[in-house]
Coordinates of N, CA and C in Angstrom, one line a residue:
Q1016 N 5.8 -14.7 14.7 CA 6.7 -13.6 14.2 C 5.9 -12.6 13.5
V1017 N 6.1 -11.3 13.9 CA 5.4 -10.2 13.3 C 6.1 -9.7 12.1
Q1018 N 5.5 -9.8 10.9 CA 6.2 -9.3 9.8 C 5.2 -9.2 8.6
L1019 N 5.7 -8.4 7.6 CA 5.0 -8.1 6.4 C 5.9 -8.5 5.3
V1020 N 5.4 -9.1 4.2 CA 6.1 -9.4 3.0 C 5.4 -8.8 1.8
E1021 N 6.0 -7.8 1.2 CA 5.4 -7.1 0.0 C 6.0 -7.7 -1.3
S1022 N 5.2 -7.8 -2.3 CA 5.7 -8.3 -3.6 C 4.9 -7.7 -4.7
G1023 N 5.3 -7.9 -5.9 CA 4.5 -7.5 -7.1 C 5.0 -6.3 -7.8
G1024 N 6.0 -5.6 -7.3 CA 6.5 -4.5 -8.0 C 7.3 -4.9 -9.3
G1025 N 7.7 -3.9 -10.0 CA 8.4 -4.1 -11.3 C 8.5 -2.9 -12.1
S1026 N 8.9 -3.0 -13.3 CA 9.1 -1.9 -14.3 C 8.0 -2.1 -15.4
V1027 N 7.3 -1.0 -15.6 CA 6.3 -1.0 -16.6 C 6.3 0.4 -17.4
E1028 N 5.7 0.4 -18.5 CA 5.6 1.6 -19.3 C 4.4 2.4 -18.8
V1029 N 4.4 3.7 -19.2 CA 3.3 4.5 -18.9 C 2.0 3.9 -19.4
G1030 N 1.0 3.9 -18.5 CA -0.3 3.4 -18.8 C -0.5 1.9 -18.5
G1031 N 0.6 1.3 -18.0 CA 0.6 -0.1 -17.6 C 0.0 -0.3 -16.3
S1032 N -0.1 -1.6 -15.9 CA -0.7 -2.0 -14.6 C 0.2 -2.9 -13.8
L1033 N 0.1 -2.9 -12.5 CA 0.7 -3.8 -11.6 C -0.2 -4.1 -10.5
R1034 N 0.0 -5.3 -9.9 CA -0.8 -5.7 -8.7 C 0.2 -6.0 -7.6
L1035 N 0.1 -5.2 -6.6 CA 1.0 -5.5 -5.4 C 0.3 -6.3 -4.4
S1036 N 1.1 -7.2 -3.7 CA 0.5 -8.0 -2.7 C 1.3 -7.9 -1.4
C1037 N 0.7 -8.0 -0.3 CA 1.3 -8.0 1.0 C 0.7 -9.0 1.9
V1038 N 1.5 -9.8 2.5 CA 1.1 -10.9 3.4 C 1.6 -10.5 4.8
A1039 N 0.7 -10.6 5.8 CA 1.0 -10.2 7.1 C 1.0 -11.5 8.0
S1040 N 1.8 -11.4 9.0 CA 1.8 -12.5 10.0 C 2.1 -11.9 11.4
G1041 N 1.6 -12.6 12.4 CA 1.8 -12.2 13.7 C 0.8 -11.2 14.3
I1042 N -0.3 -10.9 13.5 CA -1.3 -10.0 14.0 C -2.7 -10.6 13.8
T1043 N -3.7 -10.1 14.5 CA -5.0 -10.5 14.2 C -5.5 -9.6 13.0
F1044 N -5.2 -10.2 11.8 CA -5.3 -9.4 10.6 C -6.7 -8.8 10.4
S1045 N -7.7 -9.5 10.6 CA -9.1 -9.1 10.3 C -9.5 -7.9 11.1
D1046 N -8.9 -7.7 12.2 CA -9.2 -6.5 13.1 C -8.5 -5.2 12.7
R1047 N -7.6 -5.3 11.8 CA -6.7 -4.2 11.5 C -7.0 -3.5 10.2
A1048 N -6.9 -2.2 10.2 CA -6.8 -1.5 8.9 C -5.5 -1.8 8.3
M1049 N -5.4 -1.8 7.0 CA -4.2 -2.1 6.3 C -4.0 -1.0 5.2
G1050 N -2.8 -0.6 5.0 CA -2.6 0.4 4.0 C -1.4 0.2 3.1
W1051 N -1.4 0.9 2.0 CA -0.2 0.9 1.1 C 0.3 2.4 1.1
Y1052 N 1.6 2.5 1.2 CA 2.3 3.7 1.2 C 3.4 3.7 0.2
R1053 N 3.9 4.9 -0.2 CA 5.0 4.9 -1.1 C 6.0 6.0 -0.8
Q1054 N 7.2 5.8 -1.2 CA 8.2 6.9 -1.0 C 9.1 6.9 -2.2
A1055 N 9.1 8.1 -2.8 CA 9.9 8.3 -4.0 C 11.2 8.9 -3.5
P1056 N 12.3 8.8 -4.3 CA 13.6 9.4 -3.9 C 13.4 10.9 -3.6
G1057 N 14.0 11.3 -2.4 CA 13.9 12.7 -2.0 C 12.6 13.2 -1.5
K1058 N 11.6 12.3 -1.4 CA 10.3 12.8 -1.0 C 9.9 12.0 0.3
Q1059 N 8.9 12.6 1.0 CA 8.4 11.9 2.2 C 7.5 10.7 1.8
R1060 N 7.4 9.8 2.7 CA 6.5 8.7 2.5 C 5.0 9.3 2.5
E1061 N 4.2 8.8 1.6 CA 2.8 9.2 1.5 C 1.8 8.1 1.5
L1062 N 0.6 8.4 1.9 CA -0.4 7.4 1.8 C -0.9 7.2 0.4
V1063 N -1.0 5.9 0.0 CA -1.5 5.6 -1.3 C -3.0 5.2 -1.1
A1064 N -3.2 4.2 -0.3 CA -4.6 3.7 0.0 C -4.6 3.0 1.3
V1065 N -5.7 3.0 1.9 CA -5.9 2.3 3.2 C -7.3 1.7 3.2
I1066 N -7.4 0.5 3.8 CA -8.7 -0.2 3.8 C -8.9 -0.6 5.3
A1067 N -10.1 -0.2 5.7 CA -10.5 -0.4 7.1 C -10.8 -1.9 7.3
S1068 N -10.9 -2.4 8.5 CA -11.2 -3.8 8.8 C -12.6 -4.2 8.2
E1069 N -13.5 -3.2 8.1 CA -14.8 -3.6 7.5 C -14.9 -3.4 6.0
G1070 N -13.7 -2.9 5.4 CA -13.7 -2.8 4.0 C -13.7 -1.5 3.4
R1071 N -14.0 -0.4 4.2 CA -14.1 0.9 3.6 C -12.7 1.3 3.2
A1072 N -12.5 1.9 2.0 CA -11.2 2.3 1.5 C -11.1 3.8 1.4
H1073 N -9.9 4.3 1.6 CA -9.5 5.7 1.4 C -8.3 5.7 0.5
Y1074 N -8.2 6.8 -0.4 CA -7.1 6.9 -1.3 C -6.5 8.3 -1.2
G1075 N -5.2 8.3 -1.6 CA -4.5 9.6 -1.7 C -5.2 10.3 -2.9
D1076 N -5.1 11.6 -2.8 CA -5.7 12.5 -3.9 C -5.2 12.2 -5.2
F1077 N -3.9 11.8 -5.3 CA -3.3 11.6 -6.6 C -3.7 10.3 -7.3
V1078 N -4.4 9.5 -6.6 CA -4.9 8.2 -7.2 C -5.9 8.4 -8.3
E1079 N -6.8 9.3 -8.1 CA -7.8 9.7 -9.1 C -8.4 8.5 -9.8
G1080 N -8.8 7.5 -9.0 CA -9.5 6.4 -9.5 C -8.7 5.3 -10.2
R1081 N -7.4 5.5 -10.2 CA -6.6 4.5 -11.0 C -6.2 3.3 -10.2
F1082 N -6.2 3.4 -8.9 CA -5.8 2.2 -8.0 C -7.0 1.7 -7.2
S1083 N -6.9 0.4 -6.8 CA -7.9 -0.2 -6.0 C -7.3 -1.1 -4.9
I1084 N -7.6 -0.8 -3.7 CA -7.1 -1.6 -2.6 C -8.1 -2.7 -2.2
S1085 N -7.7 -3.9 -1.9 CA -8.6 -4.9 -1.4 C -7.9 -5.8 -0.4
R1086 N -8.6 -6.6 0.3 CA -8.0 -7.4 1.3 C -8.7 -8.8 1.3
D1087 N -7.9 -9.8 1.7 CA -8.4 -11.2 1.9 C -8.0 -11.6 3.3
N1088 N -9.0 -11.5 4.2 CA -8.6 -11.8 5.6 C -8.2 -13.2 5.8
A1089 N -8.8 -14.1 5.1 CA -8.4 -15.6 5.2 C -6.9 -15.8 4.9
K1090 N -6.4 -15.0 4.0 CA -5.0 -15.1 3.6 C -4.1 -14.1 4.2
K1091 N -4.7 -13.3 5.1 CA -4.0 -12.2 5.8 C -3.2 -11.4 4.8
S1092 N -3.9 -11.0 3.7 CA -3.3 -10.3 2.6 C -4.0 -9.1 2.2
V1093 N -3.3 -8.1 1.8 CA -3.8 -6.9 1.2 C -3.2 -6.6 -0.1
Y1094 N -4.0 -6.2 -1.1 CA -3.6 -6.0 -2.5 C -3.8 -4.6 -2.9
L1095 N -3.0 -4.2 -3.9 CA -3.1 -2.9 -4.5 C -3.1 -3.1 -6.0
Q1096 N -4.2 -2.9 -6.7 CA -4.2 -3.0 -8.1 C -4.0 -1.6 -8.7
M1097 N -3.0 -1.4 -9.4 CA -2.6 -0.1 -10.0 C -2.7 -0.1 -11.5
N1098 N -3.6 0.7 -12.0 CA -3.8 0.9 -13.4 C -3.4 2.3 -13.9
T1099 N -3.3 2.4 -15.2 CA -2.9 3.7 -15.8 C -1.8 4.4 -15.1
L1100 N -0.7 3.6 -14.9 CA 0.4 4.1 -14.2 C 1.1 5.2 -14.9
K1101 N 1.6 6.2 -14.1 CA 2.3 7.4 -14.6 C 3.8 7.3 -14.1
P1102 N 4.6 8.1 -14.7 CA 6.0 8.1 -14.2 C 6.1 8.6 -12.8
E1103 N 5.2 9.5 -12.4 CA 5.3 10.0 -11.0 C 4.8 9.0 -10.0
D1104 N 4.3 7.8 -10.4 CA 4.0 6.7 -9.5 C 5.3 5.9 -9.1
T1105 N 6.4 6.2 -9.8 CA 7.6 5.5 -9.5 C 8.0 5.8 -8.0
A1106 N 8.2 4.7 -7.3 CA 8.5 4.8 -5.8 C 8.7 3.4 -5.3
V1107 N 9.1 3.3 -4.1 CA 9.1 2.1 -3.3 C 7.7 2.0 -2.6
Y1108 N 7.0 1.0 -2.7 CA 5.7 0.8 -2.1 C 5.8 -0.1 -0.9
Y1109 N 5.2 0.3 0.1 CA 5.2 -0.4 1.4 C 3.8 -0.7 1.9
C1110 N 3.6 -1.8 2.6 CA 2.3 -1.9 3.3 C 2.6 -1.9 4.8
N1111 N 1.6 -1.6 5.5 CA 1.7 -1.5 7.0 C 0.3 -1.4 7.5
A1112 N 0.2 -1.5 8.8 CA -1.1 -1.4 9.5 C -1.1 -0.2 10.4
P1113 N -1.9 0.8 10.1 CA -2.0 2.1 10.8 C -2.6 1.8 12.2
V1114 N -2.1 2.6 13.2 CA -2.6 2.5 14.5 C -3.3 3.8 14.9
G1115 N -4.5 3.8 15.4 CA -5.2 5.0 15.7 C -5.9 5.5 14.5
R1116 N -5.6 6.8 14.1 CA -6.2 7.4 12.9 C -5.9 6.5 11.7
I1117 N -6.8 6.2 10.9 CA -6.6 5.3 9.7 C -5.7 6.0 8.7
K1118 N -5.6 7.3 8.6 CA -4.8 7.9 7.6 C -3.5 8.4 8.2
T1119 N -3.1 7.9 9.4 CA -1.9 8.3 10.0 C -0.7 8.0 9.2
L1120 N 0.4 8.8 9.3 CA 1.6 8.5 8.6 C 2.7 8.4 9.7
S1121 N 2.3 8.2 10.9 CA 3.4 8.2 12.0 C 3.2 7.1 13.0
N1122 N 2.2 6.3 12.9 CA 2.0 5.3 13.9 C 1.5 4.0 13.3
F1123 N 2.4 3.0 13.4 CA 2.1 1.8 12.6 C 2.4 0.6 13.5
V1124 N 1.8 -0.6 13.2 CA 2.1 -1.8 13.9 C 3.5 -2.3 13.6
F1125 N 3.9 -2.3 12.4 CA 5.1 -2.9 11.9 C 6.2 -1.9 11.7
S1126 N 7.4 -2.3 11.8 CA 8.6 -1.5 11.3 C 8.5 -1.6 9.8
W1127 N 9.0 -0.6 9.2 CA 9.0 -0.6 7.7 C 9.9 -1.6 7.1
G1128 N 9.4 -2.4 6.2 CA 10.2 -3.4 5.5 C 11.0 -2.8 4.3
Q1129 N 11.4 -3.7 3.4 CA 12.1 -3.2 2.3 C 11.2 -2.7 1.2
G1130 N 9.9 -3.1 1.2 CA 9.0 -2.6 0.2 C 9.2 -3.3 -1.1
T1131 N 8.5 -2.8 -2.1 CA 8.6 -3.4 -3.4 C 8.7 -2.2 -4.4
Q1132 N 9.7 -2.2 -5.3 CA 9.9 -1.1 -6.2 C 9.0 -1.1 -7.4
V1133 N 8.5 0.1 -7.7 CA 7.6 0.3 -8.9 C 8.3 1.3 -9.7
A1134 N 8.6 1.0 -10.9 CA 9.2 2.0 -11.8 C 8.4 2.1 -13.1
V1135 N 8.0 3.3 -13.4 CA 7.2 3.6 -14.6 C 7.9 4.5 -15.5
S1136 N 8.1 3.9 -16.7 CA 8.9 4.7 -17.7 C 8.0 5.2 -18.8
S1137 N 8.4 6.4 -19.3 CA 7.7 7.0 -20.4 C 8.2 6.7 -21.8

């Protein structure tokens, strides 16, 4: 079965931290780039971070060194450590596997799941 399961979201205060996790099944995980994306109410989905199969990572400009993406191929999992959270980081966070260009926002292996909600209060 091809699916992703995201977890780790929650409500934190400004400056807090969260660690998101995503477990994939049904794909050859180690061959795939994996990314984290987010969508805030009324806004388009945007790239947060993506990690290539060999481990090279790319981040959205707004990350500014606050987040770190990592992967564990043995566990078919990708993680997003988020530090120094800001209210503007409030969104639903999704993981997915980009197809083609690593920073694509339009072509993915999986259908979008429910994601995990992150809420940052001031």
